[in-house]
Coordinates of C-alpha atoms in Angstrom, one line a residue:
M31 CA 0.0 0.0 0.0
F32 CA 2.8 2.5 0.9
D33 CA 6.1 3.1 -0.8
T34 CA 9.3 2.3 1.2
G35 CA 10.2 4.8 3.8
V36 CA 6.8 6.7 3.5
A37 CA 4.5 4.4 5.5
G38 CA 6.9 4.5 8.4
G39 CA 7.1 8.3 8.3
G40 CA 10.0 9.0 5.9
A41 CA 13.6 8.0 5.9
L42 CA 14.0 9.0 9.6
G43 CA 10.7 7.5 10.7
D44 CA 9.2 10.9 11.4
P45 CA 5.5 11.0 10.5
A46 CA 5.7 14.8 9.8
V47 CA 8.5 14.2 7.3
G48 CA 6.5 11.4 5.7
L49 CA 3.5 13.7 5.3
Q50 CA 5.7 16.4 3.7
E51 CA 7.2 13.9 1.3
R52 CA 3.7 12.5 0.4
H53 CA 2.3 16.1 -0.2
A54 CA 5.3 17.0 -2.5
R55 CA 4.9 13.7 -4.4
I56 CA 1.2 14.4 -5.0
A57 CA 2.0 17.9 -6.1
R58 CA 4.4 16.5 -8.7
E59 CA 1.8 14.2 -10.0
Q60 CA -0.7 17.0 -10.2
Y61 CA 1.8 18.9 -12.3
C62 CA 2.1 15.9 -14.6
E63 CA -1.7 15.8 -15.0
I64 CA -1.9 19.5 -15.8
D65 CA 1.0 19.2 -18.3
A66 CA -0.7 16.2 -20.0
V67 CA -3.9 18.2 -20.4
T68 CA -1.9 21.0 -21.9
T69 CA -0.1 18.7 -24.3
L70 CA -3.5 17.3 -25.4
F71 CA -4.7 20.9 -26.0
V72 CA -1.7 21.7 -28.1
A73 CA -2.0 18.5 -30.1
R74 CA -5.7 19.2 -30.9
C75 CA -4.8 22.8 -31.9
E76 CA -2.2 21.6 -34.3
E77 CA -4.7 19.2 -35.8
D78 CA -7.2 22.0 -36.3
A79 CA -4.5 24.1 -37.9
R80 CA -3.6 21.4 -40.4
A81 CA -7.3 21.1 -41.2
G82 CA -7.4 24.8 -42.0
R83 CA -9.6 26.0 -39.1
N84 CA -9.4 29.6 -38.1
E85 CA -6.8 30.2 -35.4
A86 CA -9.5 31.8 -33.2
H87 CA -11.4 28.4 -33.1
Q88 CA -8.4 26.0 -32.8
G89 CA -8.8 23.8 -29.8
E90 CA -12.3 25.1 -29.2
F91 CA -13.7 21.9 -27.8
V92 CA -10.7 20.3 -26.1
H93 CA -12.2 21.0 -22.7
V94 CA -15.2 18.8 -23.6
E95 CA -12.8 15.9 -24.4
V96 CA -10.8 16.5 -21.2
A97 CA -14.0 16.6 -19.1
S98 CA -15.1 13.3 -20.6
I99 CA -11.8 11.6 -20.0
L100 CA -11.4 12.8 -16.4
G101 CA -15.0 12.8 -15.4
L102 CA -15.0 16.6 -14.7
T103 CA -17.3 19.4 -15.4
E104 CA -16.5 21.4 -18.5
P105 CA -15.7 24.6 -16.6
A106 CA -13.2 22.6 -14.5
A107 CA -11.6 21.2 -17.6
R108 CA -11.4 24.6 -19.2
R109 CA -9.7 25.9 -16.0
M110 CA -7.1 23.1 -16.2
I111 CA -6.3 24.0 -19.8
G112 CA -6.0 27.7 -18.9
L113 CA -3.6 26.9 -16.0
G114 CA -1.5 24.7 -18.2
C115 CA -1.1 27.3 -20.9
E116 CA -0.1 29.9 -18.3
L117 CA 2.5 27.6 -16.8
R118 CA 3.9 26.6 -20.2
W119 CA 4.1 30.0 -21.9
R120 CA 4.1 32.7 -19.1
L121 CA 4.6 31.6 -15.5
H122 CA 7.8 29.7 -15.9
L123 CA 9.1 30.1 -12.4
V124 CA 5.7 29.1 -10.9
G125 CA 5.7 26.1 -13.2
A126 CA 9.2 25.1 -12.1
Y127 CA 8.2 25.2 -8.4
F128 CA 5.0 23.2 -9.1
R129 CA 7.0 20.6 -11.1
A130 CA 9.4 20.2 -8.2
G131 CA 6.6 19.7 -5.7
R132 CA 7.5 22.9 -3.8
I133 CA 3.9 24.2 -4.2
D134 CA 0.7 22.2 -4.8
L135 CA -2.2 22.6 -7.2
V136 CA -4.2 24.9 -5.0
K137 CA -1.4 27.4 -4.5
T138 CA -0.6 27.2 -8.2
Y139 CA -4.2 28.1 -9.1
A140 CA -4.0 31.0 -6.6
L141 CA -0.7 32.3 -8.0
A142 CA -1.9 32.1 -11.6
E143 CA -5.0 34.1 -10.7
V144 CA -3.2 36.9 -8.9
L145 CA -0.5 37.1 -11.5
A146 CA -2.9 37.0 -14.5
N147 CA -2.7 40.7 -15.3
V148 CA 0.8 41.7 -14.1
S149 CA 2.9 43.6 -16.6
D150 CA 5.3 41.3 -18.4
D151 CA 8.3 43.4 -17.6
K152 CA 7.5 43.1 -13.8
L153 CA 6.4 39.4 -13.8
V154 CA 9.8 37.7 -13.3
E155 CA 10.8 39.8 -10.3
I156 CA 7.3 39.5 -8.7
E157 CA 7.3 35.7 -9.3
R158 CA 10.8 35.4 -7.6
L159 CA 9.8 37.4 -4.5
L160 CA 6.4 35.8 -4.2
L161 CA 7.6 32.2 -4.4
D162 CA 10.2 32.6 -1.7
G163 CA 8.7 30.6 1.2
A164 CA 5.4 30.0 -0.6
G165 CA 5.4 26.3 0.2
R166 CA 4.8 27.0 3.9
M167 CA 2.3 29.7 3.4
S168 CA -1.5 29.4 3.2
T169 CA -3.2 30.6 0.0
T170 CA -4.9 33.5 1.9
R171 CA -1.5 34.8 3.1
L172 CA 0.0 34.1 -0.3
R173 CA -2.7 36.2 -2.0
A174 CA -2.2 39.0 0.5
R175 CA 1.5 38.9 -0.1
A176 CA 1.0 39.0 -3.9
R177 CA -1.2 42.0 -3.6
R178 CA 1.4 43.9 -1.6
L179 CA 4.2 43.0 -4.0
I180 CA 2.2 43.8 -7.1
A181 CA 1.0 47.1 -5.6
R182 CA 4.6 48.1 -4.8
L183 CA 6.4 46.8 -8.0
D184 CA 3.7 47.4 -10.6
P185 CA 1.8 50.5 -9.5
D186 CA 0.8 51.5 -13.0
G187 CA -0.7 48.1 -13.7
V188 CA -2.5 48.1 -10.4
R189 CA -4.0 51.5 -11.1
E190 CA -5.3 50.4 -14.6
R191 CA -6.6 47.1 -13.4
R192 CA -8.5 48.8 -10.5
R193 CA -10.1 51.2 -12.9
S194 CA -11.0 48.4 -15.3
A195 CA -12.5 46.3 -12.5
E196 CA -14.5 49.3 -11.2
R197 CA -16.3 49.4 -14.5
D198 CA -17.4 45.8 -14.0
R199 CA -18.9 46.3 -10.6
D200 CA -22.2 44.6 -10.0
V201 CA -24.4 43.1 -7.3
R202 CA -26.8 40.3 -8.0
V203 CA -29.5 38.5 -6.0
V204 CA -29.8 34.9 -7.1
A205 CA -32.6 32.5 -6.2
G206 CA -31.4 29.7 -4.0
E207 CA -32.7 26.5 -2.4
D208 CA -34.8 26.1 0.7
G209 CA -36.5 29.5 0.4
M210 CA -33.2 31.4 0.4
S211 CA -31.5 33.8 -2.0
G212 CA -27.8 34.4 -2.5
V213 CA -26.3 37.9 -2.8
E214 CA -23.2 38.1 -4.8
G215 CA -21.3 40.8 -6.5
V216 CA -18.2 43.0 -6.7
V217 CA -17.9 46.6 -5.4
P218 CA -15.0 49.0 -5.1
A219 CA -12.7 48.4 -2.1
A220 CA -13.7 51.5 -0.2
G221 CA -17.4 50.7 -0.8
G222 CA -16.9 47.2 0.4
R223 CA -15.3 48.3 3.7
I224 CA -18.1 50.8 4.2
L225 CA -20.7 48.1 3.8
A226 CA -18.8 45.7 6.0
E227 CA -18.4 48.2 8.8
R228 CA -22.0 49.4 8.6
L229 CA -23.4 45.8 8.8
R230 CA -21.0 45.1 11.7
A231 CA -22.2 48.2 13.6
M232 CA -25.8 47.4 13.0
A233 CA -25.3 43.8 14.1
F234 CA -23.8 45.1 17.4
G235 CA -26.7 47.6 17.9
V236 CA -29.0 45.0 19.5
C237 CA -28.9 44.0 23.1
A238 CA -26.9 41.0 24.4
R239 CA -30.0 38.8 24.7
D240 CA -30.8 38.9 21.0
P241 CA -31.0 35.2 20.1
R242 CA -29.5 35.5 16.6
T243 CA -26.0 34.7 15.7
H244 CA -23.7 37.4 14.5
P245 CA -23.9 36.1 10.8
Q246 CA -27.7 36.1 11.1
R247 CA -27.7 39.7 12.4
R248 CA -25.5 40.8 9.5
A249 CA -27.8 39.2 7.0
D250 CA -30.8 40.9 8.6
A251 CA -28.9 44.2 8.7
L252 CA -28.4 44.2 4.9
V253 CA -32.2 43.8 4.4
A254 CA -32.9 46.5 7.0
L255 CA -30.6 48.9 5.1
A256 CA -32.4 48.1 1.8
E257 CA -35.7 48.9 3.6
G258 CA -34.3 52.3 4.6
H259 CA -33.7 51.6 8.3
G260 CA -30.6 53.0 10.1
G261 CA -30.5 50.2 12.7
L262 CA -31.5 46.6 13.4
T263 CA -34.5 45.7 15.4
C264 CA -33.7 43.6 18.5
T265 CA -35.6 40.3 18.7
C266 CA -35.0 39.5 22.3
G267 CA -38.7 40.2 23.1
R268 CA -38.0 41.6 26.6
S269 CA -39.8 44.6 27.9
D270 CA -36.6 46.0 29.5
C271 CA -34.6 45.8 26.2
T272 CA -32.2 48.7 25.9
A273 CA -32.0 48.6 22.1
T274 CA -34.2 50.6 19.8
S275 CA -37.3 48.6 19.2
D276 CA -38.3 50.3 15.9
P277 CA -35.3 52.0 14.2
Q278 CA -36.3 54.9 12.0
P279 CA -34.8 55.6 8.6
R280 CA -31.7 57.7 8.9
S281 CA -29.3 59.3 6.5
G282 CA -25.8 60.6 6.6
V283 CA -24.5 57.6 8.8
R284 CA -20.7 57.9 8.9
V285 CA -18.6 54.8 8.7
Q286 CA -14.9 54.9 9.6
L287 CA -12.3 53.8 7.0
L288 CA -8.7 53.5 8.0
V289 CA -6.2 54.2 5.3
G290 CA -2.4 54.2 5.7
V291 CA -0.5 56.1 3.1
N292 CA 3.1 57.5 2.9
A293 CA 3.4 61.3 3.1
T294 CA 5.6 61.2 0.0
T295 CA 2.8 59.5 -1.9
L296 CA 0.3 62.1 -0.8
L297 CA 2.6 64.8 -2.1
G298 CA 3.1 63.0 -5.4
L299 CA 6.8 62.3 -4.9
D300 CA 6.2 58.6 -5.5
D301 CA 3.3 56.1 -6.2
R302 CA 3.8 53.7 -3.3
P303 CA 0.7 51.7 -2.5
G304 CA -1.6 52.7 0.4
F305 CA -3.2 50.2 2.7
L306 CA -6.9 50.0 3.4
F307 CA -7.5 48.3 6.7
G308 CA -9.6 45.2 6.3
H309 CA -8.9 45.0 2.6
G310 CA -5.2 45.3 1.9
P311 CA -3.0 47.3 -0.5
I312 CA -4.6 49.9 -2.8
D313 CA -3.0 52.0 -5.5
A314 CA -1.7 55.5 -4.8
D315 CA -4.4 57.3 -6.8
L316 CA -7.2 55.6 -4.8
A317 CA -5.4 56.4 -1.5
R318 CA -5.1 60.1 -2.4
D319 CA -8.8 60.1 -3.4
L320 CA -9.8 58.7 0.0
A321 CA -7.5 61.1 1.8
A322 CA -9.1 64.1 0.1
D323 CA -12.0 64.5 2.6
A324 CA -10.6 62.4 5.5
T325 CA -9.5 63.2 9.0
W326 CA -5.8 62.8 9.3
R327 CA -3.4 61.4 12.0
Q328 CA 0.3 61.5 11.6
V329 CA 2.1 58.2 12.2
L330 CA 5.9 58.4 12.6
T331 CA 7.7 55.4 11.3
L332 CA 11.3 54.1 11.5
T333 CA 13.1 52.4 8.6
E334 CA 15.4 49.4 9.0
R335 CA 18.4 51.8 9.0
D336 CA 16.8 53.9 11.7
R337 CA 16.1 50.9 13.9
A338 CA 19.6 49.6 13.5
R339 CA 21.1 52.9 14.4
L340 CA 18.9 53.4 17.5
G341 CA 19.5 49.8 18.5
R342 CA 23.2 50.4 18.6
E343 CA 22.7 53.5 20.8
Q344 CA 20.6 51.6 23.4
P345 CA 22.1 49.9 26.4
A346 CA 23.2 46.3 26.1
G347 CA 20.2 44.0 26.4
A348 CA 17.6 46.6 25.5
R349 CA 15.0 45.6 23.0
P350 CA 15.3 47.3 19.6
P351 CA 12.5 49.8 18.8
G352 CA 9.6 48.8 16.6
S353 CA 8.7 50.3 13.2
I354 CA 6.2 52.8 14.6
A355 CA 7.7 55.6 16.7
G356 CA 4.4 57.3 17.6
V357 CA 0.9 58.3 16.5
G358 CA 0.0 62.0 16.4
R359 CA -3.2 63.8 17.3
T360 CA -6.2 63.9 15.0
C361 CA -6.3 66.9 12.7
P362 CA -8.9 68.1 10.2
R363 CA -8.6 67.5 6.6
P364 CA -6.5 70.1 4.7
G365 CA -8.5 72.5 2.5
T366 CA -6.1 71.8 -0.4
P367 CA -6.8 68.2 -1.6
P368 CA -3.9 65.8 -1.8
A369 CA -4.6 65.2 -5.5
V370 CA -3.9 68.9 -6.1
V371 CA -0.6 68.8 -4.4
S372 CA 0.3 65.5 -6.0
E373 CA -0.5 66.9 -9.5
R374 CA 1.7 69.9 -8.9
T375 CA 4.6 67.8 -7.6
Q376 CA 4.2 65.2 -10.4
R377 CA 4.3 68.0 -12.9
W378 CA 7.5 69.2 -11.4
R379 CA 8.9 65.6 -11.8
R380 CA 7.7 65.3 -15.4
E381 CA 9.4 68.6 -16.3
R382 CA 12.7 67.1 -15.0
T383 CA 12.2 63.7 -16.7
Y384 CA 13.7 63.3 -20.2
R385 CA 10.9 61.4 -21.8
P386 CA 7.7 63.5 -22.0
G387 CA 4.4 62.0 -20.9
A388 CA 1.9 60.8 -23.4
Q389 CA -0.4 63.8 -23.1
L390 CA 2.5 66.3 -23.5
A391 CA 3.8 64.4 -26.5
D392 CA 0.3 64.5 -28.1
V393 CA 0.2 68.3 -27.5
V394 CA 3.5 68.9 -29.2
R395 CA 2.7 66.6 -32.1
T396 CA -0.7 68.2 -32.6
R397 CA 0.8 71.7 -32.4
D398 CA 3.6 71.1 -34.8
G399 CA 1.9 68.9 -37.5
L400 CA 5.2 68.5 -39.4
C401 CA 8.9 68.4 -38.8
R402 CA 9.9 71.9 -37.6
F403 CA 13.1 72.1 -39.8
P404 CA 12.7 74.6 -42.6
N405 CA 10.8 73.2 -45.6
C406 CA 10.6 69.6 -44.1
V407 CA 7.3 67.9 -44.6
V408 CA 7.7 64.7 -42.5
P409 CA 4.5 64.2 -40.4
A410 CA 4.9 64.8 -36.7
Q411 CA 3.8 61.3 -35.9
N412 CA 6.9 60.0 -37.6
C413 CA 9.2 62.5 -35.8
D414 CA 11.3 62.5 -32.6
I415 CA 10.4 65.0 -29.9
D416 CA 13.5 67.0 -29.4
H417 CA 14.5 69.2 -26.5
T418 CA 15.5 72.6 -28.0
I419 CA 17.7 73.3 -25.0
P420 CA 19.4 69.9 -24.4
F421 CA 18.1 68.0 -21.4
G422 CA 20.6 67.8 -18.5
H423 CA 20.8 64.0 -17.8
E424 CA 23.4 64.5 -15.1
N425 CA 21.6 67.5 -13.5
P426 CA 18.1 68.3 -15.0
E427 CA 18.1 71.6 -13.2
R428 CA 21.0 72.8 -15.4
G429 CA 19.4 71.7 -18.7
G430 CA 16.3 72.3 -20.7
L431 CA 13.1 71.1 -19.0
T432 CA 10.6 68.8 -20.5
V433 CA 7.9 71.4 -21.1
E434 CA 6.0 72.4 -24.2
D435 CA 8.0 75.6 -24.9
N436 CA 11.3 73.6 -25.0
L437 CA 10.0 70.7 -27.2
A438 CA 9.6 70.4 -31.0
C439 CA 9.1 67.7 -33.6
L440 CA 12.1 66.8 -35.7
C441 CA 12.5 64.0 -38.2
R442 CA 15.4 61.7 -37.6
T443 CA 17.6 63.3 -40.2
H444 CA 17.2 66.9 -39.0
H445 CA 17.3 65.7 -35.3
R446 CA 20.8 64.4 -36.0
L447 CA 21.7 67.5 -37.9
K448 CA 20.7 69.7 -35.0
T449 CA 22.5 67.4 -32.4
L450 CA 25.7 67.6 -34.4
G451 CA 25.6 71.4 -34.1
D452 CA 25.8 72.3 -37.8
W453 CA 22.5 74.2 -37.4
S454 CA 21.5 76.0 -34.2
V455 CA 17.9 76.6 -33.0
R456 CA 16.1 78.4 -30.3
Q457 CA 12.5 78.9 -29.2
I458 CA 11.3 82.5 -29.6
G459 CA 7.8 82.0 -28.2
G460 CA 4.4 80.9 -29.5
G461 CA 5.9 77.6 -30.7
R462 CA 8.1 79.4 -33.2
L463 CA 11.6 78.2 -33.8
E464 CA 14.5 80.4 -35.1
W465 CA 17.0 78.4 -37.1
A466 CA 20.6 79.6 -38.0
D467 CA 22.4 77.7 -40.7
P468 CA 26.2 77.3 -40.7
A469 CA 26.6 80.6 -42.6
G470 CA 24.5 82.4 -40.0
R471 CA 21.4 82.9 -42.1
V472 CA 18.3 82.9 -39.9
T473 CA 15.0 81.2 -40.8
V474 CA 11.9 81.1 -38.5
T475 CA 9.5 78.2 -38.7
T476 CA 6.0 78.2 -37.2
P477 CA 3.8 75.3 -36.1
Q478 CA 1.9 73.6 -39.0
G479 CA -0.7 71.6 -37.0
P480 CA -4.4 71.8 -37.7
F481 CA -4.9 74.3 -34.8
A482 CA -1.8 76.3 -35.3
D483 CA -3.8 79.4 -36.2
P484 CA -7.0 79.1 -34.2
V485 CA -10.0 81.3 -35.0
E486 CA -10.7 83.4 -31.9
P487 CA -14.4 82.9 -30.8
D488 CA -16.4 86.0 -30.0
L489 CA -16.7 85.3 -26.2
H490 CA -16.5 88.9 -25.2
S491 CA -19.6 90.2 -27.0
G492 CA -21.9 91.9 -24.5
V493 CA -19.4 91.8 -21.6
H494 CA -19.1 95.0 -19.6
P495 CA -15.7 96.6 -20.3
A496 CA -14.9 97.0 -16.6
L497 CA -15.7 93.3 -16.0
L498 CA -13.6 92.3 -19.0
A499 CA -10.7 94.3 -17.7
R500 CA -11.1 92.7 -14.3
L501 CA -11.1 89.2 -15.8
T502 CA -7.9 89.8 -17.8
D503 CA -5.8 92.2 -15.8
A504 CA -2.3 91.1 -14.7
H505 CA -3.3 91.0 -11.0
T506 CA -6.0 88.5 -11.7
L507 CA -3.8 86.4 -13.9
Q508 CA -1.2 86.3 -11.1
R509 CA -3.8 85.2 -8.6
L510 CA -4.7 82.4 -10.8
R511 CA -1.1 81.2 -10.9
P512 CA 0.2 81.1 -7.3
S513 CA 3.8 79.9 -6.9
A514 CA 4.6 76.4 -5.7
V515 CA 5.9 77.8 -2.4
E516 CA 2.6 79.6 -1.7
A517 CA 0.7 76.4 -2.5
D518 CA 2.9 74.4 -0.1
I519 CA 2.5 76.9 2.7
E520 CA -1.3 76.9 2.1
Y521 CA -1.4 73.2 2.2
L522 CA 0.6 72.9 5.4
L523 CA -1.6 75.6 7.0
D524 CA -4.8 73.7 6.0
A525 CA -3.4 70.5 7.4
R526 CA -2.4 72.0 10.8
V527 CA -4.8 74.8 11.6
S528 CA -8.5 74.3 11.8
P529 CA -10.7 76.7 9.8
A530 CA -12.2 78.2 13.0
A531 CA -8.8 79.1 14.3
R532 CA -7.7 81.0 11.2
P533 CA -7.8 84.8 11.2
R534 CA -10.5 86.2 8.9
A535 CA -9.4 88.3 6.0
R536 CA -10.1 92.0 6.2
R537 CA -12.6 93.3 3.9
R538 CA -11.3 95.7 1.3
T539 CA -13.3 98.8 0.3
R540 CA -13.6 99.3 -3.4
N541 CA -14.6 102.4 -5.3
P542 CA -18.3 102.7 -5.9
G543 CA -17.8 102.8 -9.6
T544 CA -16.0 99.5 -9.9
I545 CA -17.7 96.1 -10.2
R546 CA -17.6 94.2 -7.0
S547 CA -16.6 90.5 -7.2
R548 CA -16.0 87.9 -4.6
C549 CA -12.8 85.9 -5.0
G550 CA -12.6 82.4 -3.7
P551 CA -9.6 80.6 -2.3
R552 CA -6.6 80.4 -4.5
S553 CA -6.7 77.4 -6.8
T554 CA -3.5 75.3 -7.2
S555 CA -5.0 72.9 -9.6
S556 CA -4.0 72.4 -13.2
P557 CA -5.3 70.2 -16.1
K558 CA -4.5 66.7 -15.1
D559 CA -2.0 64.7 -17.3
T560 CA -3.8 61.4 -17.5
G561 CA -1.2 59.8 -19.6
A562 CA 1.6 57.8 -17.9
D563 CA 5.2 58.2 -19.0
A564 CA 4.7 55.3 -21.4
A565 CA 7.1 54.4 -24.1
E566 CA 6.6 56.5 -27.3
S567 CA 7.3 55.5 -30.8
P568 CA 9.5 56.7 -32.4
P569 CA 12.0 57.1 -29.6
F570 CA 12.7 60.6 -28.1

């Protein structure tokens, strides 16, 4: 019945070792079965290809054959084929661990699921880190670890997958057996935590003598919410019950969500993932959105280097400090949303990054229309985007910034000509370039895009001249463009000082003949650049 050395508990007679060896052997056999199913799928696809079937329909019914051979449902057979294809052509390191028996079939399915949409350029590193110690980890912990790694190493992919998943949100009520219905669906992470905390609060809103279990109270609370009630009716039946007997509909119920996010992430200096308590890692954009109208508490943390240094300074035998040095007092949300500060900081970073973002590149190509060298007609889509003042790779502050008025489209030939220095060029405003040939002759080229010479719409007709002057004077324009230092000071003030404690601005008396206007707080926002610093073609 048993192989030699296994029935007795392994080579050393330890039953734990025997169990471990048996589990690894079963895992290796499971890999062989998945690999055999994949081989069958490939063989049938090749047969269909030789028969001239469309590539989209090759292997279309292999899952039916696998289900018949193994006595499985067709969805289960299709799932086996999908896993085998992932292991053979994409998840090579996961496949190697599975083949060696270091992870079993359940963990392999879990890893394939969480790694399904990871960017190919990040996949190998995430696989390597995730599989370290995966054999001794439960699938729940493995999934949580995968979410943390993916959020940290592939933030752009996490952001796009979250936005895509939010578009597929849905909740369904499905008729079940025994007079019951099932509620299933997918909601955004923040909404899920709000629902969970609200149901939990309602379940604890009854007295201690309520005969229902906690799961039963949560189920009843969901129905009560749908009926418009703000609480759950207690069913203890006692006359001295302290709970509300008939909760009235309520609105504006507040549910607390705890989100941990790095200060550098709020300021847009990086895109490290945040952490939604009860859910797990979330992308930086979602963390900033949740922080926009939240109450804040400052948490001071220590890095590994900080703890090592402090540990050396402590007396011998003293325990090293933990990662959290302290938690500050609660402070009101800042009046300037984190997304505004993040956008300004990210704009500063983009200006000092060599490769322009997708939106800026589109602006420059649309503006120029053609190569900006005199008399060249190469379309802008086939041109490089060149820094008129060369970018300072060693020190961006000393070179030309990656901004619209320092960028222009040049075809590859004229890009090289300008780089070699035979011709010189400078921006003279309005997108115009002033070229000087080797003999010193000057030629000015203008943008040739479809909107290079826009027709000015008549938006001023009927506007009072005093109001028009007020809307366009230099003072107003300056107020619309506060400096970064002013915005930072305003942001810190909003974060630290409550509105009630701020001094009120003195009213200014205007001349009776002028038009009175009420100016709101300074705006630090700017049009958002929704494009990531993605690779552009042709190269910059």
